[in-house]
Amino acid sequence: MALKDILTPFTAWTNVFKPVVTIKDPFNDRPGAERYRGFHFNDTSKCIGCGSCEAICENEAIDLVPVEGIETKDGDSGLRPRVDYGRCCWCALCVDVCTTASLRLTNEYTWVTENPEDLRYTPGVDVKPWDNNELGWKKPEPNYHFFGQKRVSMPELHPEQRDKSFIEIVKGYSKEQAILEADRCVECGICIATCPAHMGIPDYIRAIREDNIEEGFKILYDTNPLPEICGRICTHKCETVCSVGNLGEALSIRWLKRYIADQVESEDYKRILQSDGIANNGKKVAVVGSGPAGLSAAHYLALMGYSVTIYEQFSQSGGMMRYGIPEYRLPYDQIDKDVNYILSLGVKIIYNTNVGKDISLSELKSKYDAVFAGTGLHLGRSTRIPGTDHKHVYQSIDLLNKITEGKEIHVAENIVVIGGGNVAMDITRSLARLQNIKYGKVSIIATSLEDENSMPADREEVVEAREEMATINPGWGPKEILIEDGNIKGLRVVKCLSIFDEEGRFNPKFDESNTNFFKADMIVESIGQGMDIEYISEDIKKDLEINNRGRIVVDELFQSGAKWLFIGGDIIQGPDVIHGIANGHKAAVGIDKYLNTNI
Amino acid sequence: MEKIKNIFNWEPDRSLYPEKDENGNLIVDLSSQKFTKVWHGPNHPGTTGNMAIELTLSGDEVVEAKTHVGYLHRGFEKLMERRLYIQCFPTCVRMCVAEPDYNEYLLARSVEELDNLEIPETAKWLRTLVLEMARLQTLLRTVPGQAGTLSLGMGVQWGVYLRDLVLDLFEELTGGRVYHMYIIPGGVRGLLPDGFKKRMEDVLLKIEDFIVRIDNLIFKNILFKKRTIGIGHIPAEWIDKYGVVGPNARAAGFKRDVRKDYPYLVYDQLDFDIATLTDSDVYARSLIRRQDLITTIDLIRQIMAKMPNDGDIKSPTPNVLHWKIPKGEVYVRSESSRGEYGFYTVSDGSEYPRRINLRGPSYTHAVVLLEKLLINANIADVHSIMVSLQTCPPEIER
Ligand code: SF4
Ligand code: SF4
Ligand code: SF4
């Protein structure tokens, strides 16, 4: 031990001359760092109330609460997260998981309040001084995600494998693919509200993840007795609202449903759904039409013990699903799979019987305790432009009917289809196949009033049609079918500028100076279908209420003014399979109520 | 003159007390009223956390010591059994307040090992950086803290100030000062902010200056030396017997460091050496920690120079809201500033861990080792000896 050990510590005195380093709060302001995890802010206009933040918070500091001025709507639960600062640990997992990136933490960290209740607040709704603070924790970058953003792509036939045949294009997910896709779901349930049938989507997706197909299958049948069909051709409105779709790609909800249905063999249906031995309640119900609404009503009525008889005008079941949708999208054996199960519950179908012609509605009324009519939209609409009376101008729906029935149809070398919806794509792609078979080449143009971005057809329909060499040329208004020497020469069109007027009414505007000519020797009109309710005789009609848009008015359980008559499906709701299924289900509940209470 | 010298060198006659039997064993008979019971703690005696040592004294000499914990138990290991793996991430950090980052890292590593997940290269460097920064900020407190136990608080003030500068850097990088919540299963939560390296270098230079100053204040201080050299000696044969690790083992000549022995992250790409000494007393352990501080500064400089500046920070993982970890068990470890720090994780294949058990150095150091080490110590040295083991009660009880 040396003398220097006594002296050196005293060098610390030099610090007396150094500047002071402490911060004097609150006199010196010290803002939090750019990434600081301080108080919450939520952009409530972006937030959809999916509740993922609530689900991930390990401290249960978040509750989703109703907020004044924010309404529940498609894709938005109307709820917003409320944070409890008695629990929060500022981990920002809620920010990282947020499906819309609406939630963030600001860099503000001091807050003095006398009222402890203040510390439970709804960010973005309860105004706070830090609301405009742009700094603070946001979802990290790059490539930082808490769940998969990209869809598992669906295996499909290549265009050259499919353009000459009606083989189903979509192959369906394998188990690994389905589980991977199902993993992306955040189980928010936003989709349930938008699905017309309110299917238990997150629940059956969870069943896929857990590889519990039978459980998933039961969940499907709770609300939808046509899963093979819907799993292929549903309009999947659920996917347009899926939370995951806000920053990434929406879940392939439809394909996941199909995956479950595809895994179950027909002979296992009754065992899984425990539908054997339902006691008959002695009451009889007639159903008009075996489309989605009719089949759905029949299914749920049969489960309740009713004897159900369906009257079908065609020789096979399914209505538009079989007679409107081409086989490459919905193979007939899959329709049969769904329908056969419904038949196995004791439901009878009387084919080739047109109610109104072969048997009257009144007769059904007298023979049955109640009637459900889901007769659909089977009348093609015409543009009524000059030339539409030519014999080679067709209605898409008639051609599709004939293709299903295996009847010979006229297939010209050059065809123009008028229409931009899914049915227009169906006929375009069907005819393209037939042209390919007949001529070895495709020459078909589909044109619509709507431009590329607002075409009502599903995007993949348009893309796939192009892959199959059909030309899609949207944004034109048909003016005239040019006919020379009795033969169609083509379609004259003008540029369409807008379709709806300020009030949102159908009132297309054209630029007459911008014209075009599509060469063709056959024209197909596919601009929508109308209903045919001739089968409802006048004495019954007088009990019905018809609204100013020509639609029959029914109550929420689809009971019409004639108490014994329930009406649902496309004639009430417009063309959509899943709406039909939902209507049929509700009508079944309505019929049961009517027959048990006579109201 | 001789008289004055004698006053300074006066030692009490310890031959009579405490009394021993004919075999030389201690007779501790409290009813004899020759002993005193003193509770050291459980209030925070510094920055060490709540823990009590029940001392039996004969005069000023400790004859029995018993460590009591139970003041900080929050049940995190159990809580995690009820949480999704992602939810364990903000929970586990609290198991050690001083160095939360090792908990984050080990949880992430457990999950990744069990689920066979590789993380991006950039994330590996950033993880290493954060773990070294954690060591840096701890040592800034513990090195001068040793003198603090002997009432020389000035170095502690300097250290706390510099630690705050490191916490500023943590805040910039991770968004948090104390609980960083940065290392997440699959990667990390952010790249270096602009200008970070420059600001880091500024702080490192200040810390180097600080080392010179504490050398003068503490390590070349006659009082510090007198109070630490030869005090709290851990015999080499205790090291394995009582599971001693980290600086405590290295001060006894054991070259042990998980970073070298079982390299993880990018430690195998860094050039560094592990300091050892043989004196194994309080002074040697302090010196080892001082050397660790220098090594850490050097490591951070190397990381800054070698690390990639961009790239992915996180690998894609299954959806964290229902991430099921394959059935299995794993022990993962890292070198904290106190020594080997490991997680033993068992998964039953569900979304929740079946068991996460922390193997922390403080359990053996503060309970098994400390109780032995304090025998025959002077009451005035108890605190110094305890702190020299760098015991961390929150980690013992978690
Ligand atoms: S996760 Fe985001 S979008 Fe969903 S409720 Fe929370 S703040 Fe809103
Ligand atoms: S910051 Fe963490 S603790 Fe706080 S509300 Fe969000 S998830 Fe919950
Ligand atoms: S499918 Fe999409 S909307 Fe539906 S529960 Fe899952 S994440 Fe939510």
Short mmCIF file of C-alpha atoms in Angstrom, two decimals, chain B residues 48-381:
data_model
loop_
_atom_site.label_atom_id
_atom_site.label_comp_id
_atom_site.label_asym_id
_atom_site.label_seq_id
_atom_site.Cartn_x
_atom_site.Cartn_y
_atom_site.Cartn_z
CA THR B 48 -29.80 -5.06 -4.82
CA GLY B 49 -33.42 -5.92 -4.29
CA ASN B 50 -35.25 -7.16 -1.24
CA MET B 51 -33.63 -10.06 0.54
CA ALA B 52 -32.77 -10.68 4.18
CA ILE B 53 -29.81 -12.34 5.80
CA GLU B 54 -30.43 -13.55 9.31
CA LEU B 55 -27.12 -13.19 11.11
CA THR B 56 -26.04 -14.68 14.39
CA LEU B 57 -23.18 -12.67 15.79
CA SER B 58 -20.64 -13.26 18.37
CA GLY B 59 -19.42 -9.77 19.06
CA ASP B 60 -18.86 -8.37 15.57
CA GLU B 61 -18.21 -11.75 14.02
CA VAL B 62 -20.78 -13.72 12.06
CA VAL B 63 -21.15 -17.26 13.30
CA GLU B 64 -24.29 -18.22 11.40
CA ALA B 65 -25.98 -16.78 8.34
CA LYS B 66 -29.27 -17.69 6.78
CA THR B 67 -30.62 -16.16 3.58
CA HIS B 68 -34.33 -15.38 3.55
CA VAL B 69 -36.17 -14.64 0.35
CA GLY B 70 -39.89 -14.26 -0.19
CA TYR B 71 -40.28 -10.51 -0.46
CA LEU B 72 -40.30 -10.32 -4.24
CA HIS B 73 -42.11 -13.41 -5.35
CA ARG B 74 -44.41 -12.58 -8.22
CA GLY B 75 -44.82 -16.04 -9.67
CA PHE B 76 -43.74 -15.25 -13.22
CA GLU B 77 -42.84 -18.82 -14.06
CA LYS B 78 -46.34 -19.90 -13.11
CA LEU B 79 -47.96 -16.91 -14.82
CA MET B 80 -46.27 -17.89 -18.06
CA GLU B 81 -47.96 -21.28 -18.00
CA ARG B 82 -51.24 -19.40 -18.53
CA ARG B 83 -49.99 -17.21 -21.34
CA LEU B 84 -49.42 -17.60 -25.05
CA TYR B 85 -45.74 -17.72 -25.90
CA ILE B 86 -45.90 -14.22 -27.32
CA GLN B 87 -47.52 -13.02 -24.11
CA CYS B 88 -44.68 -14.49 -22.07
CA PHE B 89 -42.34 -12.08 -23.76
CA PRO B 90 -43.41 -8.96 -21.81
CA THR B 91 -43.87 -11.08 -18.69
CA CYS B 92 -40.51 -12.82 -18.53
CA VAL B 93 -38.50 -9.58 -18.65
CA ARG B 94 -39.45 -8.84 -15.09
CA MET B 95 -37.65 -11.88 -13.74
CA CYS B 96 -34.47 -9.86 -13.59
CA VAL B 97 -34.95 -6.13 -13.44
CA ALA B 98 -31.32 -5.19 -13.96
CA GLU B 99 -30.84 -7.25 -17.11
CA PRO B 100 -34.27 -7.99 -18.57
CA ASP B 101 -32.78 -8.65 -21.98
CA TYR B 102 -31.42 -12.08 -21.10
CA ASN B 103 -34.93 -13.20 -20.26
CA GLU B 104 -36.23 -11.97 -23.60
CA TYR B 105 -33.40 -13.65 -25.40
CA LEU B 106 -33.78 -16.98 -23.64
CA LEU B 107 -37.53 -17.11 -24.11
CA ALA B 108 -37.11 -16.38 -27.80
CA ARG B 109 -34.29 -18.88 -28.07
CA SER B 110 -36.34 -21.61 -26.35
CA VAL B 111 -39.21 -21.08 -28.73
CA GLU B 112 -36.92 -21.01 -31.74
CA GLU B 113 -35.03 -24.15 -30.71
CA LEU B 114 -38.20 -26.07 -30.02
CA ASP B 115 -39.82 -24.95 -33.27
CA ASN B 116 -36.66 -25.17 -35.35
CA LEU B 117 -36.73 -21.55 -36.36
CA GLU B 118 -33.75 -19.70 -37.83
CA ILE B 119 -33.59 -15.97 -37.33
CA PRO B 120 -32.23 -13.41 -39.81
CA GLU B 121 -28.53 -12.54 -39.63
CA THR B 122 -29.22 -8.88 -38.84
CA ALA B 123 -31.39 -9.91 -35.92
CA LYS B 124 -28.57 -12.05 -34.52
CA TRP B 125 -26.21 -9.05 -34.47
CA LEU B 126 -28.82 -6.79 -32.96
CA ARG B 127 -29.54 -9.35 -30.27
CA THR B 128 -25.86 -9.60 -29.42
CA LEU B 129 -25.64 -5.84 -29.29
CA VAL B 130 -28.56 -5.55 -26.91
CA LEU B 131 -27.23 -8.28 -24.63
CA GLU B 132 -23.87 -6.52 -24.42
CA MET B 133 -25.57 -3.18 -23.81
CA ALA B 134 -27.44 -4.85 -20.96
CA ARG B 135 -24.14 -6.03 -19.50
CA LEU B 136 -22.70 -2.57 -19.96
CA GLN B 137 -25.46 -0.80 -18.07
CA THR B 138 -25.38 -3.35 -15.25
CA LEU B 139 -21.64 -3.11 -14.80
CA LEU B 140 -21.84 0.67 -14.73
CA ARG B 141 -23.76 0.25 -11.52
CA THR B 142 -22.13 -2.79 -9.99
CA VAL B 143 -18.48 -1.82 -10.41
CA PRO B 144 -18.75 1.45 -8.46
CA GLY B 145 -21.55 -0.13 -6.41
CA GLN B 146 -18.98 -2.26 -4.64
CA ALA B 147 -17.45 0.93 -3.21
CA GLY B 148 -20.94 2.15 -2.46
CA THR B 149 -21.36 -0.70 0.02
CA LEU B 150 -18.46 0.82 1.89
CA SER B 151 -20.15 4.22 1.84
CA LEU B 152 -18.15 5.62 -1.04
CA GLY B 153 -21.17 6.73 -3.05
CA MET B 154 -19.58 9.10 -5.49
CA GLY B 155 -18.61 6.47 -8.06
CA VAL B 156 -22.16 5.16 -7.91
CA GLN B 157 -23.47 8.57 -8.89
CA TRP B 158 -21.12 8.71 -11.85
CA GLY B 159 -22.12 5.21 -12.87
CA VAL B 160 -25.82 5.91 -12.59
CA TYR B 161 -25.39 8.94 -14.82
CA LEU B 162 -23.56 6.95 -17.47
CA ARG B 163 -26.04 4.13 -17.16
CA ASP B 164 -28.73 6.66 -17.97
CA LEU B 165 -26.89 7.52 -21.15
CA VAL B 166 -26.91 3.83 -22.08
CA LEU B 167 -30.61 3.73 -21.24
CA ASP B 168 -31.09 6.65 -23.63
CA LEU B 169 -29.58 4.47 -26.33
CA PHE B 170 -31.83 1.61 -25.31
CA GLU B 171 -34.77 3.96 -25.54
CA GLU B 172 -33.79 4.95 -29.06
CA LEU B 173 -33.34 1.38 -30.21
CA THR B 174 -36.07 -0.45 -28.33
CA GLY B 175 -38.59 2.15 -27.23
CA GLY B 176 -38.06 1.38 -23.55
CA ARG B 177 -35.52 2.36 -20.90
CA VAL B 178 -35.69 -0.40 -18.32
CA TYR B 179 -37.84 -3.13 -19.85
CA HIS B 180 -36.73 -3.16 -23.43
CA MET B 181 -39.02 -5.85 -24.83
CA TYR B 182 -36.96 -5.95 -27.97
CA ILE B 183 -35.91 -9.54 -28.57
CA ILE B 184 -39.05 -11.26 -29.75
CA PRO B 185 -39.48 -14.90 -30.79
CA GLY B 186 -38.41 -14.90 -34.43
CA GLY B 187 -36.13 -11.87 -34.33
CA VAL B 188 -36.01 -8.36 -32.96
CA ARG B 189 -38.29 -5.35 -33.12
CA GLY B 190 -36.29 -2.75 -35.01
CA LEU B 191 -33.15 -1.78 -36.89
CA LEU B 192 -30.65 0.71 -35.52
CA PRO B 193 -32.00 4.25 -35.74
CA ASP B 194 -30.07 6.76 -37.86
CA GLY B 195 -26.95 8.08 -36.16
CA PHE B 196 -27.09 5.43 -33.44
CA LYS B 197 -23.53 4.24 -33.95
CA LYS B 198 -22.13 7.72 -33.51
CA ARG B 199 -24.09 8.32 -30.34
CA MET B 200 -23.04 4.92 -29.04
CA GLU B 201 -19.38 5.77 -29.63
CA ASP B 202 -19.80 9.07 -27.75
CA VAL B 203 -21.16 7.21 -24.76
CA LEU B 204 -18.41 4.57 -24.93
CA LEU B 205 -15.77 7.28 -24.83
CA LYS B 206 -17.38 8.76 -21.73
CA ILE B 207 -17.40 5.33 -20.12
CA GLU B 208 -13.71 4.87 -20.87
CA ASP B 209 -13.03 8.14 -19.12
CA PHE B 210 -15.17 6.93 -16.24
CA ILE B 211 -13.04 3.81 -15.91
CA VAL B 212 -9.97 5.99 -15.41
CA ARG B 213 -11.80 8.01 -12.81
CA ILE B 214 -13.05 5.04 -10.82
CA ASP B 215 -9.60 3.53 -10.95
CA ASN B 216 -8.41 6.61 -9.13
CA LEU B 217 -11.37 6.79 -6.83
CA ILE B 218 -11.82 3.14 -5.99
CA PHE B 219 -9.21 0.73 -7.17
CA LYS B 220 -6.29 2.92 -6.07
CA ASN B 221 -7.97 3.80 -2.82
CA ILE B 222 -6.28 2.59 0.33
CA LEU B 223 -9.54 2.32 2.25
CA PHE B 224 -11.21 0.30 -0.49
CA LYS B 225 -8.24 -1.98 -0.70
CA LYS B 226 -8.09 -2.45 3.06
CA ARG B 227 -11.76 -3.29 3.18
CA THR B 228 -11.81 -5.70 0.22
CA ILE B 229 -8.50 -7.45 -0.20
CA GLY B 230 -8.60 -10.78 1.56
CA ILE B 231 -12.26 -10.33 2.43
CA GLY B 232 -14.94 -12.81 1.33
CA HIS B 233 -12.52 -15.36 -0.03
CA ILE B 234 -14.16 -18.17 -2.02
CA PRO B 235 -11.95 -21.25 -1.98
CA ALA B 236 -11.46 -22.83 -5.42
CA GLU B 237 -12.97 -26.11 -4.27
CA TRP B 238 -16.29 -24.38 -3.57
CA ILE B 239 -16.74 -23.30 -7.17
CA ASP B 240 -18.08 -26.53 -8.55
CA LYS B 241 -19.48 -27.72 -5.25
CA TYR B 242 -21.83 -24.76 -4.91
CA GLY B 243 -22.45 -24.05 -8.57
CA VAL B 244 -20.53 -20.78 -8.68
CA VAL B 245 -20.42 -19.14 -12.13
CA GLY B 246 -19.55 -15.92 -13.90
CA PRO B 247 -17.19 -13.32 -12.41
CA ASN B 248 -17.34 -15.06 -9.03
CA ALA B 249 -15.86 -18.20 -10.57
CA ARG B 250 -13.44 -16.29 -12.78
CA ALA B 251 -12.01 -14.38 -9.82
CA ALA B 252 -11.14 -17.80 -8.42
CA GLY B 253 -9.24 -18.76 -11.55
CA PHE B 254 -11.97 -20.64 -13.41
CA LYS B 255 -12.08 -19.60 -17.06
CA ARG B 256 -15.79 -20.02 -17.53
CA ASP B 257 -18.02 -18.05 -19.82
CA VAL B 258 -20.99 -19.30 -21.82
CA ARG B 259 -20.06 -16.89 -24.61
CA LYS B 260 -16.83 -18.86 -25.10
CA ASP B 261 -17.79 -22.32 -23.88
CA TYR B 262 -21.10 -22.62 -25.75
CA PRO B 263 -21.00 -19.75 -28.26
CA TYR B 264 -24.41 -18.39 -29.23
CA LEU B 265 -25.61 -15.62 -31.56
CA VAL B 266 -22.50 -14.10 -33.17
CA TYR B 267 -20.03 -14.45 -30.31
CA ASP B 268 -17.94 -16.85 -32.36
CA GLN B 269 -17.35 -14.04 -34.84
CA LEU B 270 -16.10 -11.64 -32.18
CA ASP B 271 -12.59 -11.42 -30.86
CA PHE B 272 -12.40 -11.30 -27.07
CA ASP B 273 -10.78 -12.88 -24.08
CA ILE B 274 -12.08 -13.91 -20.71
CA ALA B 275 -10.35 -12.36 -17.70
CA THR B 276 -9.44 -14.49 -14.70
CA LEU B 277 -7.73 -13.85 -11.35
CA THR B 278 -6.90 -16.15 -8.51
CA ASP B 279 -7.29 -14.12 -5.33
CA SER B 280 -11.02 -14.84 -5.19
CA ASP B 281 -11.74 -12.06 -2.72
CA VAL B 282 -14.01 -9.02 -2.94
CA TYR B 283 -11.25 -6.97 -4.56
CA ALA B 284 -10.54 -9.60 -7.20
CA ARG B 285 -14.22 -9.91 -8.09
CA SER B 286 -14.43 -6.13 -8.43
CA LEU B 287 -11.42 -6.12 -10.70
CA ILE B 288 -12.90 -8.89 -12.85
CA ARG B 289 -16.06 -6.83 -13.31
CA ARG B 290 -13.97 -3.78 -14.18
CA GLN B 291 -12.24 -5.89 -16.82
CA ASP B 292 -15.63 -7.16 -18.07
CA LEU B 293 -16.65 -3.56 -18.57
CA ILE B 294 -13.64 -2.99 -20.81
CA THR B 295 -14.33 -6.21 -22.72
CA THR B 296 -17.95 -5.21 -23.24
CA ILE B 297 -16.99 -1.81 -24.61
CA ASP B 298 -14.66 -3.55 -27.02
CA LEU B 299 -17.33 -6.06 -28.03
CA ILE B 300 -19.86 -3.32 -28.71
CA ARG B 301 -17.32 -1.55 -30.94
CA GLN B 302 -16.70 -4.77 -32.84
CA ILE B 303 -20.43 -5.39 -33.25
CA MET B 304 -20.99 -1.86 -34.49
CA ALA B 305 -18.25 -2.28 -37.06
CA LYS B 306 -19.18 -5.73 -38.31
CA MET B 307 -22.98 -5.82 -38.19
CA PRO B 308 -25.14 -5.51 -41.30
CA ASN B 309 -26.99 -2.22 -41.41
CA ASP B 310 -30.21 -3.50 -42.88
CA GLY B 311 -32.04 -6.68 -43.76
CA ASP B 312 -34.95 -8.52 -42.23
CA ILE B 313 -35.33 -8.25 -38.50
CA LYS B 314 -37.77 -11.07 -37.98
CA SER B 315 -38.40 -14.45 -39.55
CA PRO B 316 -41.95 -15.32 -40.49
CA THR B 317 -43.53 -17.26 -37.66
CA PRO B 318 -46.86 -18.99 -37.29
CA ASN B 319 -49.65 -16.67 -36.18
CA VAL B 320 -48.57 -15.62 -32.69
CA LEU B 321 -52.15 -15.69 -31.46
CA HIS B 322 -52.20 -19.48 -31.73
CA TRP B 323 -48.61 -20.51 -32.11
CA LYS B 324 -48.28 -24.06 -30.92
CA ILE B 325 -44.77 -25.10 -30.02
CA PRO B 326 -43.87 -28.71 -30.80
CA LYS B 327 -43.72 -31.02 -27.83
CA GLY B 328 -40.29 -31.17 -26.27
CA GLU B 329 -37.92 -29.66 -23.77
CA VAL B 330 -34.86 -27.54 -24.11
CA TYR B 331 -32.25 -25.83 -21.95
CA VAL B 332 -30.84 -22.66 -23.42
CA ARG B 333 -28.20 -20.50 -21.79
CA SER B 334 -26.41 -17.22 -22.04
CA GLU B 335 -23.75 -15.36 -20.08
CA SER B 336 -25.32 -12.58 -18.07
CA SER B 337 -23.17 -10.15 -16.14
CA ARG B 338 -23.60 -12.47 -13.16
CA GLY B 339 -22.78 -15.67 -15.02
CA GLU B 340 -24.67 -18.50 -16.65
CA TYR B 341 -28.32 -17.64 -17.01
CA GLY B 342 -30.53 -20.29 -18.55
CA PHE B 343 -34.12 -21.20 -19.30
CA TYR B 344 -35.35 -24.73 -19.12
CA THR B 345 -38.50 -24.80 -21.21
CA VAL B 346 -40.93 -27.67 -21.58
CA SER B 347 -43.64 -27.65 -24.22
CA ASP B 348 -46.54 -30.07 -24.26
CA GLY B 349 -47.32 -29.14 -27.84
CA SER B 350 -49.92 -26.52 -26.95
CA GLU B 351 -50.04 -22.74 -27.28
CA TYR B 352 -48.90 -22.35 -23.68
CA PRO B 353 -45.59 -23.34 -22.15
CA ARG B 354 -45.97 -26.28 -19.82
CA ARG B 355 -43.06 -25.06 -17.71
CA ILE B 356 -40.42 -22.40 -17.95
CA ASN B 357 -37.78 -22.64 -15.29
CA LEU B 358 -35.09 -20.07 -14.83
CA ARG B 359 -31.62 -21.17 -13.85
CA GLY B 360 -30.13 -17.98 -12.48
CA PRO B 361 -26.72 -17.53 -10.91
CA SER B 362 -28.12 -15.69 -7.91
CA TYR B 363 -29.90 -18.65 -6.40
CA THR B 364 -26.69 -20.52 -5.73
CA HIS B 365 -24.68 -17.38 -5.03
CA ALA B 366 -27.05 -15.75 -2.58
CA VAL B 367 -28.34 -18.81 -0.80
CA VAL B 368 -25.88 -21.68 -0.84
CA LEU B 369 -22.65 -19.76 -1.28
CA LEU B 370 -23.36 -16.64 0.73
CA GLU B 371 -24.46 -18.56 3.83
CA LYS B 372 -21.06 -20.31 3.87
CA LEU B 373 -19.04 -17.30 2.90
CA LEU B 374 -20.31 -15.10 5.71
CA ILE B 375 -19.15 -17.39 8.50
CA ASN B 376 -16.41 -15.65 10.44
CA ALA B 377 -16.91 -12.46 8.48
CA ASN B 378 -17.06 -9.16 10.26
CA ILE B 379 -20.52 -7.64 10.50
CA ALA B 380 -19.17 -4.54 8.76
CA ASP B 381 -18.20 -6.62 5.71
#
